[in-house]
mmCIF file of C-alpha atoms in Angstrom:
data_model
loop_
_atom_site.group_PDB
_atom_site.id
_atom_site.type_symbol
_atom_site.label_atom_id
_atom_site.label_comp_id
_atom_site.label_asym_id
_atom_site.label_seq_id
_atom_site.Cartn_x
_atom_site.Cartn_y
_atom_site.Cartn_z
ATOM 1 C CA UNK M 1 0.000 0.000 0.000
ATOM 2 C CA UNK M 2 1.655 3.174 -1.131
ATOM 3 C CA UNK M 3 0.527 6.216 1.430
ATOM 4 C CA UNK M 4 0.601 8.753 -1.228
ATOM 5 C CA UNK M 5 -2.181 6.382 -3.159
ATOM 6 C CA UNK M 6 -4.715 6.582 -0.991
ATOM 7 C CA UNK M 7 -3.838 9.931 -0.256
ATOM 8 C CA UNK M 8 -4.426 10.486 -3.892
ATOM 9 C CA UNK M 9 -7.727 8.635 -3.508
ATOM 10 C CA UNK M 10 -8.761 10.234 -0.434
ATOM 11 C CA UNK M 11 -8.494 13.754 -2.372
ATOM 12 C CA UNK M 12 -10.505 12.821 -5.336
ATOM 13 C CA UNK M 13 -13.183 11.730 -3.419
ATOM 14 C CA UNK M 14 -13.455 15.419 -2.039
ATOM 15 C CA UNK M 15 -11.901 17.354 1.152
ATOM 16 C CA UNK M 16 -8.402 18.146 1.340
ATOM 17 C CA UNK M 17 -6.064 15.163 2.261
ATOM 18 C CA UNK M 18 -4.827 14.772 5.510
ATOM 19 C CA UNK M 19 -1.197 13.290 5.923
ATOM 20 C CA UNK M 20 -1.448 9.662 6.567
ATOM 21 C CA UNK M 21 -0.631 8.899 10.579
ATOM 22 C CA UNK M 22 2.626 7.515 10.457
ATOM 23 C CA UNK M 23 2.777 3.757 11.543
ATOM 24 C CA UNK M 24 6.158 2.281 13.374
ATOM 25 C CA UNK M 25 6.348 -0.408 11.095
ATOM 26 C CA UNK M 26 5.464 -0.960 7.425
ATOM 27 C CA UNK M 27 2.633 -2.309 6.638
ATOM 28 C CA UNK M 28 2.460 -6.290 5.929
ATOM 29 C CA UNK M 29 1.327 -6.791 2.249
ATOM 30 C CA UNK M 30 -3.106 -6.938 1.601
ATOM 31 C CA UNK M 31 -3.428 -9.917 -0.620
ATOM 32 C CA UNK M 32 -6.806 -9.985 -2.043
ATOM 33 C CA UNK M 33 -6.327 -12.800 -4.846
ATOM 34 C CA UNK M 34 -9.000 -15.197 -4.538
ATOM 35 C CA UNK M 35 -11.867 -13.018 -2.410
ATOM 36 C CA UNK M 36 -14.533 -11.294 -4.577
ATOM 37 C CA UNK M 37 -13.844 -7.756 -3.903
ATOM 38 C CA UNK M 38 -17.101 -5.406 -3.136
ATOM 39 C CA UNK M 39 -15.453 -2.483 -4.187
ATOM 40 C CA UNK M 40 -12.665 -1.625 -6.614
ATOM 41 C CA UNK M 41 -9.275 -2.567 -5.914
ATOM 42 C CA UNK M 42 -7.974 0.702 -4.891
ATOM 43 C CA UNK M 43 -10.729 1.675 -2.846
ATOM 44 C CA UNK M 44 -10.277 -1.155 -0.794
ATOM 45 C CA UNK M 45 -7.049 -0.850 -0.330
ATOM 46 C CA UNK M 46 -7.633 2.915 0.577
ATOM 47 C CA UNK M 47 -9.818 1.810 3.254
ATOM 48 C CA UNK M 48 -7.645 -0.986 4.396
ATOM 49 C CA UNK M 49 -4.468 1.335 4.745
ATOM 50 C CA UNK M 50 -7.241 3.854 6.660
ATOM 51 C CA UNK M 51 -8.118 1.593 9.219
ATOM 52 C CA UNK M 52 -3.995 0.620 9.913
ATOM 53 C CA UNK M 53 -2.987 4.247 9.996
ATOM 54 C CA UNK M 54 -6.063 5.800 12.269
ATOM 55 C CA UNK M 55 -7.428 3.004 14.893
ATOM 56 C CA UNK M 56 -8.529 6.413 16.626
ATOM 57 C CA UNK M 57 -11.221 6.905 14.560
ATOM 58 C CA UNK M 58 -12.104 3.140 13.067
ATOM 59 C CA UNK M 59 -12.375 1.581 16.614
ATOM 60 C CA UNK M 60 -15.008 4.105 17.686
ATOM 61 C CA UNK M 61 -17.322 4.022 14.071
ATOM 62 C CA UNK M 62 -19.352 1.193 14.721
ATOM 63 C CA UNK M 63 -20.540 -1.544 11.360
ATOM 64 C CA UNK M 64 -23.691 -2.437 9.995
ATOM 65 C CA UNK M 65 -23.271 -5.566 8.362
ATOM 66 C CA UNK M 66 -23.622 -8.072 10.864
ATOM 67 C CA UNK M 67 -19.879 -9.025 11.755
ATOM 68 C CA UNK M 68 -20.834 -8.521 15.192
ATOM 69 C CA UNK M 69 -22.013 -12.015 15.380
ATOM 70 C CA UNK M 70 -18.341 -12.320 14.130
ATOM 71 C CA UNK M 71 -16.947 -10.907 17.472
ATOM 72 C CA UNK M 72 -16.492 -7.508 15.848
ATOM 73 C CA UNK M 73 -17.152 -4.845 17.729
ATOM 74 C CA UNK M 74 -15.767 -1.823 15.502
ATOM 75 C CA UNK M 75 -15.411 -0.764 11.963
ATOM 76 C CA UNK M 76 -11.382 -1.171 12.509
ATOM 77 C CA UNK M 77 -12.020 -5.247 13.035
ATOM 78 C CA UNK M 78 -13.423 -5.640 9.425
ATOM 79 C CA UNK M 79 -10.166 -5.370 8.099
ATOM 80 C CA UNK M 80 -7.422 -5.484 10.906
ATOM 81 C CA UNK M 81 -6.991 -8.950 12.083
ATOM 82 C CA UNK M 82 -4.514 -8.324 14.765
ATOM 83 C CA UNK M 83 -2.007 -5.539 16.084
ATOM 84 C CA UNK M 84 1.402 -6.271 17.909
ATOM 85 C CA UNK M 85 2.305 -4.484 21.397
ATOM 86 C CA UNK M 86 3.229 -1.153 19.677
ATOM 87 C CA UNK M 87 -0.220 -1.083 17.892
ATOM 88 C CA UNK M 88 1.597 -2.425 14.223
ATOM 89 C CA UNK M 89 -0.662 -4.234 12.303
ATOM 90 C CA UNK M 90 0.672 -7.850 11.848
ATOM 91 C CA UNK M 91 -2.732 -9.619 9.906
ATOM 92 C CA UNK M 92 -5.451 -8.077 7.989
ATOM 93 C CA UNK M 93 -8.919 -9.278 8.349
ATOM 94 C CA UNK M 94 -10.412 -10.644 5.105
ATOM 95 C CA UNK M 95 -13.848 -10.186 6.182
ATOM 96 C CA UNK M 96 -13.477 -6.377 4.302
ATOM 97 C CA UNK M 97 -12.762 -7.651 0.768
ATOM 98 C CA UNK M 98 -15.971 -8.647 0.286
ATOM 99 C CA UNK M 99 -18.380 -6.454 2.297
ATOM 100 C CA UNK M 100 -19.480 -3.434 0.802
ATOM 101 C CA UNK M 101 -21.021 -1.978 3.666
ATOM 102 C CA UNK M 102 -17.577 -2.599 6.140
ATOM 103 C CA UNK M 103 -15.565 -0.885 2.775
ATOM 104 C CA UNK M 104 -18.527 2.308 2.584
ATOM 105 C CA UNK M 105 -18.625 2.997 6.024
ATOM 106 C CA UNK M 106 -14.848 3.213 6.576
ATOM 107 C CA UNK M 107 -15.177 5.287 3.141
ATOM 108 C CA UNK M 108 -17.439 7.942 4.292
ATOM 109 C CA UNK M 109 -15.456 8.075 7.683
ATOM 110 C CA UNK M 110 -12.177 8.395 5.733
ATOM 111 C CA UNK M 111 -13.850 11.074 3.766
ATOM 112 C CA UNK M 112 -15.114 12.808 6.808
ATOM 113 C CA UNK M 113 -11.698 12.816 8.698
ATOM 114 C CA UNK M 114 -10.016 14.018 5.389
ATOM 115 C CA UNK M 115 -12.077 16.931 5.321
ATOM 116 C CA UNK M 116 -11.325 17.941 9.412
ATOM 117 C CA UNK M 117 -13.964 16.246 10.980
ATOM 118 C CA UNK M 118 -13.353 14.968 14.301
ATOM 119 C CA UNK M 119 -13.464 10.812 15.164
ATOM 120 C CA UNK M 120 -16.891 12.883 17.330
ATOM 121 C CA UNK M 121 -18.839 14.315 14.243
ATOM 122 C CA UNK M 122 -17.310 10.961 12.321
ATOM 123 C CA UNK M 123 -19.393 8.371 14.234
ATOM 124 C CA UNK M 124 -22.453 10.842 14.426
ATOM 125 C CA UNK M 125 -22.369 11.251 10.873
ATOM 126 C CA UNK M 126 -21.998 7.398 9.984
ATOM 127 C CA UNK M 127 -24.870 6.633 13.032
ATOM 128 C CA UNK M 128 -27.050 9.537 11.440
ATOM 129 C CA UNK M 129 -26.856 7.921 7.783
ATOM 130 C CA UNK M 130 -26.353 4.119 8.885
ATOM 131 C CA UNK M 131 -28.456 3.424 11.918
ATOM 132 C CA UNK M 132 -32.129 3.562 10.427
ATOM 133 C CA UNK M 133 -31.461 1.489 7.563
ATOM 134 C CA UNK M 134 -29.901 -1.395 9.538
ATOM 135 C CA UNK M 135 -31.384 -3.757 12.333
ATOM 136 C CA UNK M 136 -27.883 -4.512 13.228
ATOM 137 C CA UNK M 137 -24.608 -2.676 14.476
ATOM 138 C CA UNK M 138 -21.642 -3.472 16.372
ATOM 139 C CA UNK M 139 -21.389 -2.895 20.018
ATOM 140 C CA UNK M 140 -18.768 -0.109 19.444
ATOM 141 C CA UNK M 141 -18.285 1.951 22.726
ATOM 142 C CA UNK M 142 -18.308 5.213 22.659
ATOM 143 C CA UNK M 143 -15.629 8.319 22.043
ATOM 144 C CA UNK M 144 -14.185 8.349 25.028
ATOM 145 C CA UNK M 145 -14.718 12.278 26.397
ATOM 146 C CA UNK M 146 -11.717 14.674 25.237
ATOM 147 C CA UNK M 147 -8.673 15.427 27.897
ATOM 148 C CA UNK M 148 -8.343 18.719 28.921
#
């Protein structure tokens, strides 16, 4: 995943781009060969590189598909399968290549943060749109409340 790609992607899709968070260690490689993907190639990879660089916001949007019966309990665990000690991502969750819902709603909340919205407005914006269209959502806890 090259950060300036999704970057690219990102500033497209509208809003100006944001400098990727930077990670400690590169990222391991997304192999999608052999999954049906539910969104184009670099839009999933977009998302996928998202949710690695900014577990701040994915961890708090919640998802609408029905992984929760999955364990998930977060947009971020549709595509991160597991973080080391120092928060690097060491396995990617499949479960994103083939959900379109999992790959919109880290979309919209990569387009939100892109354009300065706060991992706040973020999840209100995604439970605003998502909520009343879906029986089902992850038990995502809330933001926890700002430091002063």
């Amino acid at each position: 995943l090259a950060a300036s790609s999704a970057v690219a992607i990102v500033a497209r899709q509208g809003g100006p781009a944001r400098p990727a968070a930077a990670t400690q260690a590169p990222l391991p490689p997304l192999n999608s060969a052999g999954y049906a993907l539910a969104r184009p190639l670099a839009i999933t990879r977009a998302v996928y590189e998202f949710a690695a660089r900014h577990p701040e916001i994915t961890r708090h949007v919640p998802c609408y598909c029905g992984c929760e019966a999955d364990g998930h309990r977060n947009n971020e665990n549709c595509f991160i399968g597991a973080r080391d000690a120092s928060g690097n991502v060491t396995r990617w969750d499949p479960h994103g290549f083939s959900c379109a819902i999992c790959v919109d709603v880290a979309r919209e909340s990569m387009q939100l943060y892109n354009s300065g919205a706060d991992v706040d407005s973020i999840r209100a914006a995604i439970e605003r749109k998502w909520t009343p269209h879906y029986r089902t959502k992850t038990p995502t806890p809330p933001v926890p409340p700002k430091r002063r």
